[in-house]
Amino acid sequence: MHYPNTHPPIGQQPRRATVTGRVPWLALACSLALAGCATGPAAVKQPAPLTLPASPSAPSPGSTVPPSEPFAAAPTGTGSGAAVASTVSTDAAHAQGFAQWLGVFGAHALAAGIRPETVRDVLGQAQWQPRVIELDRSQPEFTRTPWAYLDSAVSPQRVAQGLAQLELHRTTLEAAAKRYGVPATVLTAIWGIESNYGSNFGNFRTVDALATLAYEGRRHDWARTQLLAALRIIDNGDIAPDAMVGSWAGAMGHTQFIPTVFLAHAVDADGDGRRDIWGSIADVAASTAQFVAAEGWLTHETWGTEVRLPSGFDHARAELTVRQSAAQWAGEGVRTADGSPLPSLASASIFEPAGARGPAFMVGQNFRTILRYNNSTSYALAVALLSQRLGGGAGVAADWPRDVQPLSREQTRQLQTALNARGYDTGAPDGVLGPATRAGLRRYQQSLGLVADGYPTLDLLQSLLRPAAVP
């Protein structure tokens, strides 16, 4: 689930690294702490992480400078044997540097109040996972279209399985819904999209994954915070270390909580003294509901609805930052897709995930709350539509523009660069379609007399790449 601005794919368990985090000085420090040594963890001499010859790319704790690539490329002109040797050598160097870094972090964990046994037996046995770094640094070449995402996330099979799970666990889900005010259908939809109802919540050991990311990943500070939180969860007795599993990015359990979210929002609903989001559906439902409620769910509102827009609608206003009441939108001619009255939403936006040619939705505070779970509009729409289907509602009525091909990240960068060159400012080209890019693209569309919906297409890119007409 919940980690900065991305929705992590479910990882697969890689082979264990052969060099683990057994560090003699760390074991000594833990032994001293266990014996009640008066000097305590602060007196332990720590190796300097920036001067480790075995791991030249290892960043210092707290550093925000991205590390170098973890795998050396095969030298030009050498055979495959040299490439394999280079990779194995680099892997071993990283594992060795990782083991020493664990000692540095172990002293920090002791000072933060983590029990010495946990530092020694859990953190001290953490293993370097090259596959985690590979996944962390991979960037999909093409952005998935909203309809392709929804075809999978809200498939007939996903709906059928959700109805079965809703019936099987109705009492438990309704109890969480009553306690926190979040509908059972919404809780079930989050569960379905996060882990396919518990059938696939990842099998990376969380401490391994987070320790690897904290040592070598792109977001060092974030990963170190999550690693410390994971150790605290184990310290609290909520889960055994080997049972704490999840995605490569540290998201855990049925509804993919990251450790800090677990500490803040996990609930022991079944009364067994543990907050278990891996094995207790009661704890899963209550914890998920507690988080969603705390993030601003309004019990008296729905997430939104599919709508039909009036002729001449200004598509520049189809942004989540443009908000007014449903009554005001109705006054401008916005209607539901099925002709029923618009739901009462105090702060509603018009959302066109595929531009003017695709379906339109009016969404409110609860849609924005789902975005707090995962900051992706496709994800939030999937949860909303799946919950609607689980509640007996219809799917999307309007057709998606399935003939439109998505732009690659490089093509999106080209689009942004070309818009900037023509005076339609989009900010620094980064290959990511955001509000500034949509605004610049709308201005360009307006200059051509087109519907200014800000949706990027290959036709628009090709138009931008042609030399501008000289007046």
CSV table of C-alpha atoms in Angstrom, one decimal:
chain,number,residue,atom,x,y,z
A,1,MET,CA,0.0,0.0,0.0
A,2,HIS,CA,1.0,3.2,1.4
A,3,TYR,CA,4.3,4.6,0.5
A,4,PRO,CA,5.4,7.9,-1.2
A,5,ASN,CA,3.5,8.6,-4.4
A,6,THR,CA,3.7,5.2,-5.9
A,7,HIS,CA,1.9,2.0,-5.9
A,8,PRO,CA,4.5,-0.9,-5.5
A,9,PRO,CA,4.2,-4.1,-7.5
A,10,ILE,CA,4.2,-7.3,-5.6
A,11,GLY,CA,7.7,-8.6,-5.3
A,12,GLN,CA,8.8,-12.2,-5.6
A,13,GLN,CA,11.2,-13.8,-3.1
A,14,PRO,CA,14.7,-13.7,-4.6
A,15,ARG,CA,17.5,-16.1,-3.7
A,16,ARG,CA,19.2,-15.2,-0.4
A,17,ALA,CA,22.5,-13.4,-0.5
A,18,THR,CA,25.3,-15.5,0.8
A,19,VAL,CA,26.8,-12.8,3.0
A,20,THR,CA,24.5,-11.9,5.9
A,21,GLY,CA,24.6,-9.1,8.4
A,22,ARG,CA,26.6,-10.8,11.2
A,23,VAL,CA,28.9,-8.1,12.6
A,24,PRO,CA,31.1,-9.0,15.6
A,25,TRP,CA,31.1,-5.5,17.1
A,26,LEU,CA,27.3,-5.3,16.8
A,27,ALA,CA,27.0,-8.7,18.6
A,28,LEU,CA,29.3,-7.3,21.3
A,29,ALA,CA,27.2,-4.1,21.6
A,30,CYS,CA,24.0,-6.1,22.0
A,31,SER,CA,25.7,-8.4,24.6
A,32,LEU,CA,26.8,-5.3,26.6
A,33,ALA,CA,23.2,-3.9,26.4
A,34,LEU,CA,21.7,-7.2,27.4
A,35,ALA,CA,24.1,-7.3,30.4
A,36,GLY,CA,23.0,-3.8,31.4
A,37,CYS,CA,26.4,-2.2,30.6
A,38,ALA,CA,26.5,1.3,32.1
A,39,THR,CA,28.0,2.8,29.0
A,40,GLY,CA,25.1,1.7,26.8
A,41,PRO,CA,24.8,1.8,23.0
A,42,ALA,CA,26.2,5.3,22.7
A,43,ALA,CA,29.6,4.1,23.8
A,44,VAL,CA,29.9,1.6,20.9
A,45,LYS,CA,32.5,2.7,18.4
A,46,GLN,CA,30.8,2.9,14.9
A,47,PRO,CA,32.6,2.3,11.6
A,48,ALA,CA,32.5,5.3,9.3
A,49,PRO,CA,30.1,4.3,6.5
A,50,LEU,CA,31.5,6.7,3.9
A,51,THR,CA,35.0,5.2,4.0
A,52,LEU,CA,34.2,1.5,3.6
A,53,PRO,CA,36.5,0.3,0.7
A,54,ALA,CA,34.3,-2.8,0.2
A,55,SER,CA,31.2,-0.7,-0.7
A,56,PRO,CA,32.2,2.5,-2.4
A,57,SER,CA,28.6,3.3,-3.4
A,58,ALA,CA,27.2,3.1,0.1
A,59,PRO,CA,25.7,6.4,1.2
A,60,SER,CA,26.1,7.8,4.7
A,61,PRO,CA,23.1,7.6,7.0
A,62,GLY,CA,20.9,10.6,6.2
A,63,SER,CA,22.5,11.3,2.9
A,64,THR,CA,20.1,12.3,0.1
A,65,VAL,CA,22.6,11.8,-2.7
A,66,PRO,CA,21.6,8.9,-4.9
A,67,PRO,CA,24.1,6.0,-4.8
A,68,SER,CA,25.8,4.7,-7.9
A,69,GLU,CA,24.4,1.7,-9.8
A,70,PRO,CA,24.8,-1.5,-7.8
A,71,PHE,CA,25.9,-3.8,-10.6
A,72,ALA,CA,29.0,-3.1,-12.7
A,73,ALA,CA,28.6,-3.4,-16.4
A,74,ALA,CA,30.6,-6.0,-18.3
A,75,PRO,CA,33.8,-4.5,-19.7
A,76,THR,CA,33.7,-3.9,-23.4
A,77,GLY,CA,35.3,-6.7,-25.4
A,78,THR,CA,35.4,-9.2,-22.6
A,79,GLY,CA,33.7,-12.6,-22.6
A,80,SER,CA,30.7,-13.7,-20.6
A,81,GLY,CA,33.0,-15.1,-17.9
A,82,ALA,CA,34.4,-11.7,-17.1
A,83,ALA,CA,30.8,-10.2,-16.9
A,84,VAL,CA,29.8,-12.9,-14.5
A,85,ALA,CA,32.9,-12.4,-12.4
A,86,SER,CA,32.3,-8.7,-12.3
A,87,THR,CA,28.7,-9.1,-11.2
A,88,VAL,CA,29.6,-11.6,-8.5
A,89,SER,CA,32.4,-9.4,-7.3
A,90,THR,CA,30.2,-6.4,-7.1
A,91,ASP,CA,27.5,-8.4,-5.4
A,92,ALA,CA,29.9,-9.6,-2.8
A,93,ALA,CA,31.2,-6.1,-2.2
A,94,HIS,CA,27.7,-4.8,-1.6
A,95,ALA,CA,26.9,-7.6,0.7
A,96,GLN,CA,30.0,-7.0,2.8
A,97,GLY,CA,29.4,-3.2,2.9
A,98,PHE,CA,25.8,-3.9,3.8
A,99,ALA,CA,26.8,-6.1,6.7
A,100,GLN,CA,29.0,-3.2,8.1
A,101,TRP,CA,26.2,-0.7,7.5
A,102,LEU,CA,23.9,-2.9,9.6
A,103,GLY,CA,26.3,-2.3,12.5
A,104,VAL,CA,26.0,1.5,12.1
A,105,PHE,CA,22.2,1.2,12.0
A,106,GLY,CA,22.1,-1.3,14.9
A,107,ALA,CA,23.7,1.3,17.2
A,108,HIS,CA,21.0,3.8,16.1
A,109,ALA,CA,18.3,1.2,16.7
A,110,LEU,CA,19.6,0.5,20.2
A,111,ALA,CA,19.7,4.2,21.0
A,112,ALA,CA,16.1,4.5,19.8
A,113,GLY,CA,15.0,2.0,22.3
A,114,ILE,CA,14.8,-1.2,20.2
A,115,ARG,CA,15.6,-4.2,22.4
A,116,PRO,CA,19.1,-5.6,22.0
A,117,GLU,CA,17.7,-9.1,21.3
A,118,THR,CA,15.8,-7.7,18.3
A,119,VAL,CA,18.8,-5.8,17.0
A,120,ARG,CA,21.0,-8.9,17.4
A,121,ASP,CA,18.6,-11.6,16.2
A,122,VAL,CA,16.6,-9.7,13.6
A,123,LEU,CA,18.5,-6.7,12.2
A,124,GLY,CA,21.8,-8.6,12.7
A,125,GLN,CA,20.6,-11.4,10.5
A,126,ALA,CA,19.1,-9.2,7.7
A,127,GLN,CA,20.2,-10.1,4.2
A,128,TRP,CA,21.2,-8.0,1.2
A,129,GLN,CA,18.6,-8.4,-1.6
A,130,PRO,CA,19.9,-7.2,-5.0
A,131,ARG,CA,16.4,-7.9,-6.5
A,132,VAL,CA,15.0,-5.2,-4.2
A,133,ILE,CA,17.4,-2.6,-5.7
A,134,GLU,CA,16.6,-3.8,-9.2
A,135,LEU,CA,12.9,-3.2,-8.6
A,136,ASP,CA,13.4,0.1,-6.8
A,137,ARG,CA,15.3,1.5,-9.8
A,138,SER,CA,13.2,0.1,-12.6
A,139,GLN,CA,10.9,2.6,-14.3
A,140,PRO,CA,8.2,1.3,-16.6
A,141,GLU,CA,8.7,2.6,-20.1
A,142,PHE,CA,5.0,3.1,-20.8
A,143,THR,CA,2.4,4.5,-18.5
A,144,ARG,CA,-0.6,2.2,-18.2
A,145,THR,CA,-3.8,3.7,-19.6
A,146,PRO,CA,-6.7,4.1,-17.1
A,147,TRP,CA,-8.8,1.5,-19.0
A,148,ALA,CA,-6.0,-1.0,-19.1
A,149,TYR,CA,-5.5,-0.7,-15.3
A,150,LEU,CA,-9.2,-0.9,-14.6
A,151,ASP,CA,-9.7,-3.9,-16.9
A,152,SER,CA,-7.4,-5.8,-14.5
A,153,ALA,CA,-8.2,-4.2,-11.2
A,154,VAL,CA,-12.0,-4.3,-11.6
A,155,SER,CA,-12.2,-7.5,-13.7
A,156,PRO,CA,-15.3,-9.7,-13.5
A,157,GLN,CA,-13.2,-12.3,-11.6
A,158,ARG,CA,-12.1,-9.6,-9.1
A,159,VAL,CA,-15.7,-8.6,-8.6
A,160,ALA,CA,-16.9,-12.2,-8.2
A,161,GLN,CA,-14.1,-13.0,-5.7
A,162,GLY,CA,-14.9,-9.8,-3.8
A,163,LEU,CA,-18.6,-10.7,-3.5
A,164,ALA,CA,-17.6,-14.2,-2.2
A,165,GLN,CA,-15.2,-12.6,0.4
A,166,LEU,CA,-17.7,-10.0,1.4
A,167,GLU,CA,-20.2,-12.8,2.1
A,168,LEU,CA,-17.7,-15.0,3.8
A,169,HIS,CA,-16.5,-12.3,6.2
A,170,ARG,CA,-19.6,-10.1,6.3
A,171,THR,CA,-19.9,-10.1,10.1
A,172,THR,CA,-16.3,-9.1,10.5
A,173,LEU,CA,-16.3,-6.4,7.7
A,174,GLU,CA,-19.6,-4.9,8.9
A,175,ALA,CA,-18.2,-4.7,12.5
A,176,ALA,CA,-15.3,-2.7,11.2
A,177,ALA,CA,-17.6,-0.6,9.0
A,178,LYS,CA,-19.9,0.2,12.0
A,179,ARG,CA,-17.0,1.0,14.3
A,180,TYR,CA,-15.2,3.4,11.9
A,181,GLY,CA,-17.9,4.5,9.4
A,182,VAL,CA,-16.2,3.2,6.3
A,183,PRO,CA,-18.4,0.9,4.2
A,184,ALA,CA,-17.6,-2.8,4.1
A,185,THR,CA,-17.6,-2.6,0.3
A,186,VAL,CA,-14.9,0.0,0.3
A,187,LEU,CA,-12.8,-2.1,2.8
A,188,THR,CA,-13.3,-5.2,0.6
A,189,ALA,CA,-12.3,-3.2,-2.5
A,190,ILE,CA,-9.1,-2.0,-1.0
A,191,TRP,CA,-8.3,-5.6,0.1
A,192,GLY,CA,-9.0,-6.9,-3.4
A,193,ILE,CA,-6.8,-4.4,-5.2
A,194,GLU,CA,-3.9,-4.4,-2.6
A,195,SER,CA,-3.4,-8.2,-2.4
A,196,ASN,CA,-6.2,-9.9,-4.4
A,197,TYR,CA,-8.0,-10.7,-1.1
A,198,GLY,CA,-4.9,-11.9,0.6
A,199,SER,CA,-3.7,-14.3,-2.2
A,200,ASN,CA,-0.7,-12.2,-3.1
A,201,PHE,CA,0.7,-9.8,-0.6
A,202,GLY,CA,4.4,-10.5,-1.4
A,203,ASN,CA,7.0,-12.7,0.1
A,204,PHE,CA,10.0,-10.5,0.8
A,205,ARG,CA,11.0,-10.5,4.4
A,206,THR,CA,10.2,-6.9,5.4
A,207,VAL,CA,13.4,-6.3,7.4
A,208,ASP,CA,15.5,-7.6,4.5
A,209,ALA,CA,13.7,-5.4,2.0
A,210,LEU,CA,13.8,-2.2,4.1
A,211,ALA,CA,17.4,-2.7,5.2
A,212,THR,CA,18.5,-3.1,1.6
A,213,LEU,CA,16.6,0.1,0.6
A,214,ALA,CA,17.9,2.0,3.6
A,215,TYR,CA,21.5,1.1,2.6
A,216,GLU,CA,21.3,1.5,-1.2
A,217,GLY,CA,17.9,2.6,-2.3
A,218,ARG,CA,16.7,6.0,-3.7
A,219,ARG,CA,14.9,7.1,-0.5
A,220,HIS,CA,17.4,6.4,2.3
A,221,ASP,CA,15.8,8.5,5.0
A,222,TRP,CA,12.3,7.1,4.3
A,223,ALA,CA,13.5,3.5,4.3
A,224,ARG,CA,15.5,4.0,7.5
A,225,THR,CA,12.4,5.4,9.2
A,226,GLN,CA,10.4,2.4,8.0
A,227,LEU,CA,13.1,-0.1,9.1
A,228,LEU,CA,13.1,1.3,12.6
A,229,ALA,CA,9.3,1.1,12.7
A,230,ALA,CA,9.4,-2.5,11.5
A,231,LEU,CA,11.9,-3.4,14.3
A,232,ARG,CA,9.5,-1.7,16.8
A,233,ILE,CA,6.6,-3.8,15.5
A,234,ILE,CA,8.6,-7.0,16.1
A,235,ASP,CA,9.6,-5.6,19.5
A,236,ASN,CA,6.0,-5.1,20.4
A,237,GLY,CA,5.3,-8.8,19.7
A,238,ASP,CA,2.7,-8.2,16.9
A,239,ILE,CA,4.4,-10.5,14.5
A,240,ALA,CA,7.4,-12.9,14.3
A,241,PRO,CA,10.3,-11.7,12.2
A,242,ASP,CA,10.0,-14.5,9.6
A,243,ALA,CA,6.3,-13.9,9.3
A,244,MET,CA,6.7,-10.2,8.6
A,245,VAL,CA,6.5,-10.4,4.8
A,246,GLY,CA,5.3,-8.1,2.1
A,247,SER,CA,6.3,-6.3,-1.1
A,248,TRP,CA,9.8,-5.3,-2.1
A,249,ALA,CA,9.1,-1.8,-0.9
A,250,GLY,CA,8.1,-2.7,2.6
A,251,ALA,CA,4.3,-2.8,2.3
A,252,MET,CA,2.9,-5.5,4.5
A,253,GLY,CA,0.0,-7.9,4.9
A,254,HIS,CA,-3.4,-8.1,3.3
A,255,THR,CA,-3.9,-4.4,2.8
A,256,GLN,CA,-0.2,-3.4,2.4
A,257,PHE,CA,0.5,-1.2,5.3
A,258,ILE,CA,4.0,0.3,5.6
A,259,PRO,CA,5.5,0.0,9.1
A,260,THR,CA,4.9,3.6,10.2
A,261,VAL,CA,1.2,3.4,9.1
A,262,PHE,CA,1.0,0.1,11.0
A,263,LEU,CA,2.3,1.6,14.2
A,264,ALA,CA,-0.2,4.6,13.9
A,265,HIS,CA,-3.3,2.7,12.7
A,266,ALA,CA,-3.2,-1.0,13.2
A,267,VAL,CA,-5.9,-2.4,15.4
A,268,ASP,CA,-6.2,-5.6,17.5
A,269,ALA,CA,-9.8,-6.3,16.7
A,270,ASP,CA,-9.9,-9.9,17.6
A,271,GLY,CA,-8.6,-9.3,21.1
A,272,ASP,CA,-5.6,-11.7,21.0
A,273,GLY,CA,-3.1,-9.1,22.1
A,274,ARG,CA,-1.5,-8.7,18.7
A,275,ARG,CA,-2.2,-6.5,15.7
A,276,ASP,CA,-2.0,-9.0,12.9
A,277,ILE,CA,-2.6,-7.8,9.4
A,278,TRP,CA,-1.1,-11.0,8.0
A,279,GLY,CA,-3.4,-13.6,9.5
A,280,SER,CA,-6.4,-12.0,11.2
A,281,ILE,CA,-9.2,-10.7,8.9
A,282,ALA,CA,-10.7,-8.9,11.9
A,283,ASP,CA,-7.5,-7.0,12.4
A,284,VAL,CA,-7.1,-6.4,8.7
A,285,ALA,CA,-10.6,-4.9,8.3
A,286,ALA,CA,-10.4,-2.8,11.5
A,287,SER,CA,-6.9,-1.5,10.7
A,288,THR,CA,-7.8,-0.6,7.2
A,289,ALA,CA,-11.0,1.1,8.3
A,290,GLN,CA,-9.2,3.0,11.1
A,291,PHE,CA,-6.7,4.4,8.6
A,292,VAL,CA,-9.2,5.4,6.0
A,293,ALA,CA,-11.4,7.1,8.6
A,294,ALA,CA,-8.4,8.9,10.1
A,295,GLU,CA,-7.5,10.2,6.7
A,296,GLY,CA,-10.9,12.0,6.3
A,297,TRP,CA,-13.6,9.6,5.1
A,298,LEU,CA,-17.0,11.2,5.3
A,299,THR,CA,-19.7,8.7,6.4
A,300,HIS,CA,-22.5,10.8,4.9
A,301,GLU,CA,-21.0,11.0,1.4
A,302,THR,CA,-20.3,8.6,-1.4
A,303,TRP,CA,-17.0,8.7,-3.4
A,304,GLY,CA,-18.7,10.2,-6.4
A,305,THR,CA,-20.4,9.1,-9.6
A,306,GLU,CA,-20.0,8.9,-13.4
A,307,VAL,CA,-21.5,12.0,-15.1
A,308,ARG,CA,-22.4,13.5,-18.4
A,309,LEU,CA,-20.9,16.9,-19.1
A,310,PRO,CA,-22.9,19.7,-20.8
A,311,SER,CA,-22.0,20.9,-24.3
A,312,GLY,CA,-19.3,23.5,-24.3
A,313,PHE,CA,-17.9,22.4,-20.9
A,314,ASP,CA,-14.6,24.0,-20.1
A,315,HIS,CA,-12.3,20.9,-19.8
A,316,ALA,CA,-9.6,23.0,-18.1
A,317,ARG,CA,-11.9,22.9,-15.1
A,318,ALA,CA,-11.7,19.1,-15.0
A,319,GLU,CA,-9.0,19.1,-12.3
A,320,LEU,CA,-9.1,17.7,-8.7
A,321,THR,CA,-8.0,21.2,-7.5
A,322,VAL,CA,-11.2,22.8,-8.9
A,323,ARG,CA,-13.9,22.1,-6.3
A,324,GLN,CA,-17.5,23.2,-5.7
A,325,SER,CA,-20.7,21.6,-4.5
A,326,ALA,CA,-22.6,19.0,-6.5
A,327,ALA,CA,-25.5,21.5,-6.6
A,328,GLN,CA,-23.3,24.1,-8.3
A,329,TRP,CA,-22.1,21.5,-10.8
A,330,ALA,CA,-25.7,20.6,-11.4
A,331,GLY,CA,-26.5,24.2,-12.0
A,332,GLU,CA,-23.9,24.2,-14.8
A,333,GLY,CA,-25.6,21.2,-16.5
A,334,VAL,CA,-23.6,18.3,-15.1
A,335,ARG,CA,-25.8,15.2,-14.9
A,336,THR,CA,-25.3,11.6,-13.8
A,337,ALA,CA,-24.7,9.0,-16.4
A,338,ASP,CA,-27.9,7.1,-15.6
A,339,GLY,CA,-30.1,10.1,-15.1
A,340,SER,CA,-30.5,9.8,-11.3
A,341,PRO,CA,-30.0,12.8,-9.1
A,342,LEU,CA,-26.4,13.8,-8.4
A,343,PRO,CA,-25.2,12.7,-5.0
A,344,SER,CA,-24.8,15.4,-2.3
A,345,LEU,CA,-21.1,16.3,-2.3
A,346,ALA,CA,-19.9,19.4,-0.5
A,347,SER,CA,-16.6,19.7,-2.3
A,348,ALA,CA,-16.7,18.0,-5.7
A,349,SER,CA,-14.4,18.0,-8.7
A,350,ILE,CA,-14.8,16.8,-12.3
A,351,PHE,CA,-12.3,14.1,-13.2
A,352,GLU,CA,-11.6,13.0,-16.8
A,353,PRO,CA,-9.0,10.2,-16.6
A,354,ALA,CA,-8.9,9.8,-20.4
A,355,GLY,CA,-9.6,13.3,-21.5
A,356,ALA,CA,-12.7,14.6,-23.2
A,357,ARG,CA,-13.1,11.4,-25.3
A,358,GLY,CA,-13.5,9.1,-22.2
A,359,PRO,CA,-15.8,8.8,-19.2
A,360,ALA,CA,-16.2,11.7,-16.8
A,361,PHE,CA,-16.7,11.5,-13.0
A,362,MET,CA,-17.7,13.8,-10.3
A,363,VAL,CA,-15.7,12.9,-7.2
A,364,GLY,CA,-15.7,14.3,-3.7
A,365,GLN,CA,-13.8,14.1,-0.4
A,366,ASN,CA,-13.9,10.3,-0.1
A,367,PHE,CA,-12.2,9.9,-3.5
A,368,ARG,CA,-9.4,12.2,-2.2
A,369,THR,CA,-9.3,10.1,0.9
A,370,ILE,CA,-8.6,7.0,-1.2
A,371,LEU,CA,-5.8,8.9,-2.7
A,372,ARG,CA,-4.2,9.1,0.7
A,373,TYR,CA,-4.0,5.3,0.6
A,374,ASN,CA,-2.2,5.4,-2.7
A,375,ASN,CA,-1.6,8.6,-4.6
A,376,SER,CA,-2.7,7.4,-8.0
A,377,THR,CA,-5.9,8.5,-9.6
A,378,SER,CA,-6.2,5.2,-11.4
A,379,TYR,CA,-5.9,3.3,-8.1
A,380,ALA,CA,-8.5,5.5,-6.4
A,381,LEU,CA,-10.9,5.1,-9.3
A,382,ALA,CA,-10.4,1.3,-9.2
A,383,VAL,CA,-11.2,1.2,-5.5
A,384,ALA,CA,-14.2,3.4,-6.0
A,385,LEU,CA,-15.6,1.4,-9.0
A,386,LEU,CA,-14.9,-2.0,-7.4
A,387,SER,CA,-16.7,-0.9,-4.2
A,388,GLN,CA,-19.6,0.3,-6.3
A,389,ARG,CA,-19.8,-3.1,-8.1
A,390,LEU,CA,-19.6,-5.0,-4.8
A,391,GLY,CA,-22.5,-2.9,-3.6
A,392,GLY,CA,-24.6,-3.9,-6.5
A,393,GLY,CA,-23.9,-0.8,-8.7
A,394,ALA,CA,-23.1,-0.6,-12.4
A,395,GLY,CA,-19.7,-0.3,-14.0
A,396,VAL,CA,-18.6,2.5,-16.3
A,397,ALA,CA,-21.2,3.4,-18.9
A,398,ALA,CA,-19.3,5.6,-21.3
A,399,ASP,CA,-16.7,4.1,-23.7
A,400,TRP,CA,-13.0,4.4,-23.2
A,401,PRO,CA,-10.9,5.7,-26.1
A,402,ARG,CA,-9.2,2.4,-26.6
A,403,ASP,CA,-7.6,3.4,-29.9
A,404,VAL,CA,-5.4,5.9,-28.1
A,405,GLN,CA,-1.9,4.6,-27.4
A,406,PRO,CA,-0.1,5.7,-24.2
A,407,LEU,CA,3.0,7.8,-24.5
A,408,SER,CA,6.3,6.4,-23.2
A,409,ARG,CA,8.2,8.3,-20.5
A,410,GLU,CA,10.7,9.5,-23.2
A,411,GLN,CA,7.8,10.6,-25.5
A,412,THR,CA,6.3,12.5,-22.5
A,413,ARG,CA,9.7,14.2,-21.9
A,414,GLN,CA,9.8,15.1,-25.6
A,415,LEU,CA,6.2,16.5,-25.3
A,416,GLN,CA,7.2,18.6,-22.3
A,417,THR,CA,10.4,19.9,-24.0
A,418,ALA,CA,8.5,20.8,-27.1
A,419,LEU,CA,5.8,22.6,-25.2
A,420,ASN,CA,8.4,24.6,-23.3
A,421,ALA,CA,10.2,25.5,-26.5
A,422,ARG,CA,7.0,27.0,-27.9
A,423,GLY,CA,6.3,29.0,-24.7
A,424,TYR,CA,3.8,26.7,-23.1
A,425,ASP,CA,5.6,26.2,-19.7
A,426,THR,CA,5.4,22.7,-18.2
A,427,GLY,CA,8.3,23.0,-15.8
A,428,ALA,CA,11.4,20.8,-16.0
A,429,PRO,CA,10.8,17.8,-18.4
A,430,ASP,CA,10.6,14.7,-16.3
A,431,GLY,CA,8.4,12.3,-18.3
A,432,VAL,CA,5.6,12.4,-15.8
A,433,LEU,CA,2.2,13.9,-16.7
A,434,GLY,CA,1.2,16.3,-14.0
A,435,PRO,CA,-1.0,19.5,-13.7
A,436,ALA,CA,1.7,21.8,-15.2
A,437,THR,CA,2.1,19.6,-18.2
A,438,ARG,CA,-1.7,19.3,-18.7
A,439,ALA,CA,-2.0,23.1,-18.4
A,440,GLY,CA,0.7,23.7,-21.0
A,441,LEU,CA,-0.9,21.1,-23.3
A,442,ARG,CA,-4.3,22.7,-23.0
A,443,ARG,CA,-2.9,26.1,-24.0
A,444,TYR,CA,-1.3,24.5,-27.1
A,445,GLN,CA,-4.6,22.7,-27.9
A,446,GLN,CA,-6.4,26.0,-27.6
A,447,SER,CA,-4.0,27.6,-30.1
A,448,LEU,CA,-4.9,24.9,-32.6
A,449,GLY,CA,-8.7,25.2,-32.0
A,450,LEU,CA,-8.9,21.8,-30.4
A,451,VAL,CA,-10.8,20.6,-27.4
A,452,ALA,CA,-8.5,21.6,-24.6
A,453,ASP,CA,-8.6,18.6,-22.3
A,454,GLY,CA,-4.8,18.4,-21.6
A,455,TYR,CA,-4.7,14.7,-22.6
A,456,PRO,CA,-1.5,13.7,-24.4
A,457,THR,CA,-1.6,11.7,-27.6
A,458,LEU,CA,0.8,10.7,-30.3
A,459,ASP,CA,-0.9,13.1,-32.7
A,460,LEU,CA,-0.3,16.0,-30.4
A,461,LEU,CA,3.3,15.0,-29.9
A,462,GLN,CA,4.0,14.7,-33.7
A,463,SER,CA,2.3,18.1,-34.2
A,464,LEU,CA,4.6,19.7,-31.6
A,465,LEU,CA,7.7,18.1,-33.1
A,466,ARG,CA,7.0,19.6,-36.5
A,467,PRO,CA,8.7,22.9,-37.1
A,468,ALA,CA,6.5,25.8,-36.1
A,469,ALA,CA,5.1,27.9,-38.9
A,470,VAL,CA,7.0,31.2,-39.4
A,471,PRO,CA,4.5,34.1,-39.5
